[in-house]
Short mmCIF file of C-alpha atoms in Angstrom, two decimals:
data_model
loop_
_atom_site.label_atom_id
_atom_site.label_comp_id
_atom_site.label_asym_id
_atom_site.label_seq_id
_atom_site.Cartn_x
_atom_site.Cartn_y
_atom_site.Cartn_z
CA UNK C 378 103.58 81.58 27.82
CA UNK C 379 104.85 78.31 28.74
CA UNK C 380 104.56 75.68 25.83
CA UNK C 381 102.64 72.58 27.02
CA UNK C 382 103.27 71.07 23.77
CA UNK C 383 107.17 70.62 24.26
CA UNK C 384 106.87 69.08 27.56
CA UNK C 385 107.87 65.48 28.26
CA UNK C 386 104.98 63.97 29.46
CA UNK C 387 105.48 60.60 31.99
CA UNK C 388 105.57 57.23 30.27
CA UNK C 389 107.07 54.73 32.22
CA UNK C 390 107.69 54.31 35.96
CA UNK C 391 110.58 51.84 36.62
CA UNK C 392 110.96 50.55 40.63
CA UNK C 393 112.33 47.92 42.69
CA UNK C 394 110.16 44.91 42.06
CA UNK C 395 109.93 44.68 45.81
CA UNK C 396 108.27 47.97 46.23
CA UNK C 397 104.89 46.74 44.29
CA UNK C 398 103.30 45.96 47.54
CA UNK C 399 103.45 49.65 48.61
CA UNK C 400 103.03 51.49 45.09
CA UNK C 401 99.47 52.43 43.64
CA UNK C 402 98.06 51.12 40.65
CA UNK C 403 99.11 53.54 37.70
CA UNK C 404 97.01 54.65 34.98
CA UNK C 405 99.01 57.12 32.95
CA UNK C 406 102.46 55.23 32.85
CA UNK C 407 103.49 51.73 32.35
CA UNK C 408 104.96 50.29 35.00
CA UNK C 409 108.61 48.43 34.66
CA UNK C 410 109.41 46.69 37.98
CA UNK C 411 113.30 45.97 38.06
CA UNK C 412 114.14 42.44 39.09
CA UNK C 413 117.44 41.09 40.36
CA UNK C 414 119.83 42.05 42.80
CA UNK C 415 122.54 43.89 40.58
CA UNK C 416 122.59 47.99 40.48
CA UNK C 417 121.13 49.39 37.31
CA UNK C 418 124.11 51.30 35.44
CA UNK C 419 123.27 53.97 32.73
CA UNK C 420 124.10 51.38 30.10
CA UNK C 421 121.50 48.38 31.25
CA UNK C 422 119.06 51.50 31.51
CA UNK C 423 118.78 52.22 28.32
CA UNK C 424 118.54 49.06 27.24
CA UNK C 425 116.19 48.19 29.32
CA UNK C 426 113.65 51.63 28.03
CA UNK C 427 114.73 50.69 24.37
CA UNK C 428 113.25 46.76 25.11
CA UNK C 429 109.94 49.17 26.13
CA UNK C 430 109.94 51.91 23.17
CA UNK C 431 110.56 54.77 26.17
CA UNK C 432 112.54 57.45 25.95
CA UNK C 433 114.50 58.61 29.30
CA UNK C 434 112.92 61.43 29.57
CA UNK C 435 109.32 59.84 29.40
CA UNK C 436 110.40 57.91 32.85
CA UNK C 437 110.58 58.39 36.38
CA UNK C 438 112.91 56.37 38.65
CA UNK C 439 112.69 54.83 42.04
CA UNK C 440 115.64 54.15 43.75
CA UNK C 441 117.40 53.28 46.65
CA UNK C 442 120.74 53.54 45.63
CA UNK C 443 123.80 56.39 44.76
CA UNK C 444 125.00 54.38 41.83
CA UNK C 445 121.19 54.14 40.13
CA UNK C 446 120.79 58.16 40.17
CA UNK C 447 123.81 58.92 39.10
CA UNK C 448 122.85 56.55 36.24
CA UNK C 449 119.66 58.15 35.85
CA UNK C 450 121.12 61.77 35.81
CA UNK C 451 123.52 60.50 32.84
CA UNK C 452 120.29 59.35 30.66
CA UNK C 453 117.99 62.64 31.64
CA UNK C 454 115.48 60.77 33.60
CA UNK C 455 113.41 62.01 36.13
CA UNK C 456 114.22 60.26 39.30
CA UNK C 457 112.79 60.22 43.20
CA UNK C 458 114.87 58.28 45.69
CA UNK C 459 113.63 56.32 48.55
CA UNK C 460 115.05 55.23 52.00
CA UNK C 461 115.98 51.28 51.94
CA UNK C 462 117.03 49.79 55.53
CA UNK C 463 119.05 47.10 53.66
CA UNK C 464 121.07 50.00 51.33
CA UNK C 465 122.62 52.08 54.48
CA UNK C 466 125.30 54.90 54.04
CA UNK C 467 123.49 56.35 50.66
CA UNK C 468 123.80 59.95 49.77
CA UNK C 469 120.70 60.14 47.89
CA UNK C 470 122.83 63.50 46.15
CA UNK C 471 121.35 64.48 42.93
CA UNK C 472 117.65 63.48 44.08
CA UNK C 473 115.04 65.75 44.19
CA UNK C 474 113.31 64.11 46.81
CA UNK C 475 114.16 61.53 49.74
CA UNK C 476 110.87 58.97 50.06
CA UNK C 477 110.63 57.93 53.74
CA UNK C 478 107.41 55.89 53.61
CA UNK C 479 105.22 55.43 50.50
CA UNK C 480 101.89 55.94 53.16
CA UNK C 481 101.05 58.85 50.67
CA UNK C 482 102.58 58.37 47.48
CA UNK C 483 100.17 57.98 44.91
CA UNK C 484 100.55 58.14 41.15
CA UNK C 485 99.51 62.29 41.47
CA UNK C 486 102.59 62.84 43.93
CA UNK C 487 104.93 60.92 41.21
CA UNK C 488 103.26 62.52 38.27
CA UNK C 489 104.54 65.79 40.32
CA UNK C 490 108.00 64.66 41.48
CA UNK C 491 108.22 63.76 37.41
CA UNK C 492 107.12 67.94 36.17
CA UNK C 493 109.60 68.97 39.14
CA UNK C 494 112.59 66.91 37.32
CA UNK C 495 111.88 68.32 34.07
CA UNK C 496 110.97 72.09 35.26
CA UNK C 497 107.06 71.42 34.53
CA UNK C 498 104.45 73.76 35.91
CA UNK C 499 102.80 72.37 38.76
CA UNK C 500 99.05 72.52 38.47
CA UNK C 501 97.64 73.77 41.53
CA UNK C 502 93.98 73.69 40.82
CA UNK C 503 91.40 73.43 38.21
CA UNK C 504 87.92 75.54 39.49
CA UNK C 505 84.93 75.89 36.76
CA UNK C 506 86.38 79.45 34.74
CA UNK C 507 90.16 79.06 35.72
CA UNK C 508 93.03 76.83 35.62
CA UNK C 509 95.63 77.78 38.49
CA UNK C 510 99.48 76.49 38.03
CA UNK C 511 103.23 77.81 39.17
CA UNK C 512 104.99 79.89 36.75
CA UNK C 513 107.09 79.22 34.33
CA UNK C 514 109.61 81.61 33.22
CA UNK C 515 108.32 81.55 29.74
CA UNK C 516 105.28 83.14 31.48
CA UNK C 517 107.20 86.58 32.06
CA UNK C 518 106.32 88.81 29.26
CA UNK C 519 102.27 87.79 29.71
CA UNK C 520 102.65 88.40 33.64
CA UNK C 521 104.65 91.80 32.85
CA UNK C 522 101.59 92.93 31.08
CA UNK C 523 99.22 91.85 33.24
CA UNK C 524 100.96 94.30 36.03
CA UNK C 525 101.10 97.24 33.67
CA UNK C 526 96.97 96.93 33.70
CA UNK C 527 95.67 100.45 35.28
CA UNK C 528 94.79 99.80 38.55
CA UNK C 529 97.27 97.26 39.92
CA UNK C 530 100.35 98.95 40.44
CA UNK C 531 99.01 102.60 40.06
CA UNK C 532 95.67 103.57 40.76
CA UNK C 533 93.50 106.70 40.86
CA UNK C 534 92.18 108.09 43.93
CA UNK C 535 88.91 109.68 44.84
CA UNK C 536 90.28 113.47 43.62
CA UNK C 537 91.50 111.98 40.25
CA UNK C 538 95.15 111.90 42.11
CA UNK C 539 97.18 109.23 40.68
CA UNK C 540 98.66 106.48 43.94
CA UNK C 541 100.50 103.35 44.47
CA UNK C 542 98.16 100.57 43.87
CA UNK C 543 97.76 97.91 46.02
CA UNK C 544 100.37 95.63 44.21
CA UNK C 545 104.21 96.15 44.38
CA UNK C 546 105.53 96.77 40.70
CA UNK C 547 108.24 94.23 39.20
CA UNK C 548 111.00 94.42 39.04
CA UNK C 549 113.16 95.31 34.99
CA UNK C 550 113.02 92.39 33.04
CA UNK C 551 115.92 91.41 33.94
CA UNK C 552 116.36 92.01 37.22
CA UNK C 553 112.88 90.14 37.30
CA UNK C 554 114.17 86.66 35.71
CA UNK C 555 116.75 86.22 38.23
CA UNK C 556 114.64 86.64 40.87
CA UNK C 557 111.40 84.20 39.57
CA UNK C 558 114.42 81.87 39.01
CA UNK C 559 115.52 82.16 42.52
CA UNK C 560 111.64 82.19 43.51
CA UNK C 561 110.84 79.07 41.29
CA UNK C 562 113.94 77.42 43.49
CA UNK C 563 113.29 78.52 46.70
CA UNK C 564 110.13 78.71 47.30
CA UNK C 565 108.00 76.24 44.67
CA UNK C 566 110.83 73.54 44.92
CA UNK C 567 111.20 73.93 48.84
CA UNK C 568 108.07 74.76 50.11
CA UNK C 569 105.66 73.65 47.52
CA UNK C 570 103.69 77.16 47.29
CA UNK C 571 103.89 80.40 46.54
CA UNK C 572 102.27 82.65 44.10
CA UNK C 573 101.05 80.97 41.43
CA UNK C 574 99.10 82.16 38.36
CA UNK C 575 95.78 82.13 37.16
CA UNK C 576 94.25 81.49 33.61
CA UNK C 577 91.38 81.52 31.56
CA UNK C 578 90.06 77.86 31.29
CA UNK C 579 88.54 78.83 28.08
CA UNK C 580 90.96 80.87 25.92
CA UNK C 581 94.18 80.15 28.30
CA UNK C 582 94.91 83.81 28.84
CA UNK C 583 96.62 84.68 32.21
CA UNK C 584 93.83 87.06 33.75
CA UNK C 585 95.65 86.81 37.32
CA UNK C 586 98.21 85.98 40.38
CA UNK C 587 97.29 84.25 43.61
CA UNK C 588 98.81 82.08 46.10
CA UNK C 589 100.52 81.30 49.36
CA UNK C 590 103.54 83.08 50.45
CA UNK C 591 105.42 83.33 54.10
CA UNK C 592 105.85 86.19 56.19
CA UNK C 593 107.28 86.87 59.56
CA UNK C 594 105.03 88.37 62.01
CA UNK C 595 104.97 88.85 65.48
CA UNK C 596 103.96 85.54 66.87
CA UNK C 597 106.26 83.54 64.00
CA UNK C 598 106.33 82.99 60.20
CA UNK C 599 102.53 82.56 59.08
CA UNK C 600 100.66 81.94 55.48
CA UNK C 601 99.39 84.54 53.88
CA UNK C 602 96.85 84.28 51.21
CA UNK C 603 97.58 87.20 47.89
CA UNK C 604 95.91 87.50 44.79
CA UNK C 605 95.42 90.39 42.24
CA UNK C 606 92.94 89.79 39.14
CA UNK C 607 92.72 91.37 35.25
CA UNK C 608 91.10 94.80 35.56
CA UNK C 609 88.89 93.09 32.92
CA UNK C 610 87.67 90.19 35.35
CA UNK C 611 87.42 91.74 38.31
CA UNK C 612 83.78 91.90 39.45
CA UNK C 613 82.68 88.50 38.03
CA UNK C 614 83.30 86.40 41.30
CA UNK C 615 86.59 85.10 39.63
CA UNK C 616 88.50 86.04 42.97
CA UNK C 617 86.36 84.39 45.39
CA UNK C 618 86.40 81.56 42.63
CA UNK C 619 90.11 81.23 43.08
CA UNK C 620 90.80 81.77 46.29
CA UNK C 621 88.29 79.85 47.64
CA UNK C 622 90.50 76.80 45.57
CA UNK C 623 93.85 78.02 47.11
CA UNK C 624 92.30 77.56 50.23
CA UNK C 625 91.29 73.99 49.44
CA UNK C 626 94.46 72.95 48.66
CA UNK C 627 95.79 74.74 51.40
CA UNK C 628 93.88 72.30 53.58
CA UNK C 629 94.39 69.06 51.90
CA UNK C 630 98.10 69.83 50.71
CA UNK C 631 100.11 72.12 53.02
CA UNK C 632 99.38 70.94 56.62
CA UNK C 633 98.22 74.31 57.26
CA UNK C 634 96.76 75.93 60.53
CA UNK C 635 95.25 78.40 59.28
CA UNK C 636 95.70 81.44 56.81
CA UNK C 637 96.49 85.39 56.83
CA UNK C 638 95.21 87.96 54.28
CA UNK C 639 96.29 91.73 54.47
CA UNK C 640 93.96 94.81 52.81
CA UNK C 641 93.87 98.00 53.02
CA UNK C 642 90.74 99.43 54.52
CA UNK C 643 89.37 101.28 52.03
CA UNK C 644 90.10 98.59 50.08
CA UNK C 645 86.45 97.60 50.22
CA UNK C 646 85.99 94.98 47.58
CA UNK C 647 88.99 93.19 49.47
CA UNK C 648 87.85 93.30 52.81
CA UNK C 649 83.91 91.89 51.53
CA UNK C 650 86.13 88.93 49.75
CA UNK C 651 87.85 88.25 52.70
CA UNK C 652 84.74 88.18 54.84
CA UNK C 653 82.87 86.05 52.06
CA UNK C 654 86.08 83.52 52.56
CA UNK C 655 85.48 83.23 56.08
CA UNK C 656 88.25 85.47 56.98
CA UNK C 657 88.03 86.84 60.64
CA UNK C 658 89.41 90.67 61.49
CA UNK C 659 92.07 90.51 64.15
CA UNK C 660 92.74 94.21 64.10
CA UNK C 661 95.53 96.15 62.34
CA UNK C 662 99.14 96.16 61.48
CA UNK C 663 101.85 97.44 59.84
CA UNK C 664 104.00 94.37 58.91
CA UNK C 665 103.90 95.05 55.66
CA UNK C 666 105.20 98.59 55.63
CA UNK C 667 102.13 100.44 55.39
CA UNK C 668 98.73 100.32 57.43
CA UNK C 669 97.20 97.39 57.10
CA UNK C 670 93.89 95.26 58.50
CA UNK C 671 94.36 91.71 59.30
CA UNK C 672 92.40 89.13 58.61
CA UNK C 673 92.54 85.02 59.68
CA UNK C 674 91.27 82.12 58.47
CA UNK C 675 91.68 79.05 60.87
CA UNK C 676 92.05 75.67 58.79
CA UNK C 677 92.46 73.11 61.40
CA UNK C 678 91.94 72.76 65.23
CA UNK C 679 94.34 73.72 67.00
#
């Protein structure tokens, strides 16, 4: 389980003085406008958080310029870089982000450009019994057990015959770090989805996986809405709960169209929570290997 207790948590937010007009009021972090013309080095950094009684990695960064995030990679600060028309010929390498316009940068998308510095756990959504967030790699061992629950990766048919459940297996332990590293990566740090996990509000216990992931079909790469949920929750409206969330966010975050889902057909309570989302049958397929029923969700007007 990843250890909120041992994460940095955002302090101080140092900018260009001149970018005031276009930044948000900030209620979680102090705010350090940097005056003058003259680059900040790592040096005049650190004196400048030690004036404030801020660590490094309690701060997040604008800049403009090369020389400033190499500075702020030396110190372990969090750091977002921004496009200046008077700074021309700038790498922005080492940045985690390139700013093009601050029309939408509030202090919730720096808050999140901070956690992606340091590795944090995005939180995704908060919905009345569940807290959903990425993973974390600490979050392995819980998420292994979850999948060796009866009835995710094996369950029992109708003649007591035991089948593939509905979920693909992970992969050895091993085997399954490098790839959530690689996933963490590639898809949370490109794209900004994926599967995520889902938790207990109350006792914090991982009681399921949903999310967003890609696949190709016919007509072109689409979202496709997944989830699975604790043998021990299912049947308690926790799915519609969540998903109904990741479709929220789906709307107000990820410029999506609209949605997929894939069930099985006798996977009955699938195909009612898919209808209860608004889902709409568009026949079958077999995209994912094995016969499957197809359902969409449209999010936006074409």
């Amino acid at each position: 389980m990843y250890d909120w207790n041992h994460a940095p948590v955002l302090k101080g937010i140092l900018y260009p003085e001149k970018l005031k007009p276009f930044l948000p009021a900030f209620e979680r972090a102090r705010e350090i406008p940097l005056t003058g013309r003259d680059r900040y080095t790592a040096g005049k950094l650190a004196r400048l958080l030690a004036e404030h009684r801020l660590m490094p990695e309690e701060c997040l960064l604008l800049t403009a310029a090369d020389e400033e995030i190499r500075a702020a990679q030396i110190l372990g600060m969090a750091l977002a870089a921004y496009v200046d028309e008077e700074l021309p010929g700038q790498s922005y390498a080492g940045a985690w982000i390139v700013i093009e316009g601050f029309e939408e940068v509030d202090e919730e998308f720096l808050l999140r450009v901070f956690w992606r510095c340091h590795g944090i756990p995005w939180l995704i959504a908060e919905t009345k019994r569940c807290v959903i967030r990425e993973l974390a790699l600490e979050d392995l061992e819980d998420l292994a057990r979850l999948y060796e629950e009866p009835g995710i990766t094996r369950r029992i048919g109708e003649n007591g015959e035991e089948l593939p459940g509905y979920v693909d297996p992970l992969y050895p332990m091993e085997e399954e770090l490098e790839y959530q590293k690689n996933y963490i990566e590639q898809m949370y740090r490109y794209y900004g989805y994926g599967l995520w996990l889902v938790f207990d509000r109350k006792s914090g216990a991982l009681i399921g996986r949903a999310g967003i992931e890609n696949r190709v079909y016919p007509e072109g790469v689409e979202m496709e809405l997944g989830y699975l949920i604790h043998p021990d929750w299912q049947g308690q409206g926790i799915a519609t709960e969540v998903c109904s969330a990741i479709i929220q966010y789906a709307r107000e975050y990820l410029e999506c169209e609209r949605l997929n889902l894939l069930t099985a057909g006798e996977n009955l309570p699938s195909v009612a929570l898919a209808e209860r989302l608004g889902f709409v049958y568009v026949g079958d397929t077999d995209i994912s290997g094995s016969r499957m029923r197809r359902y969409m969700l449209q999010l936006s007007e074409k």
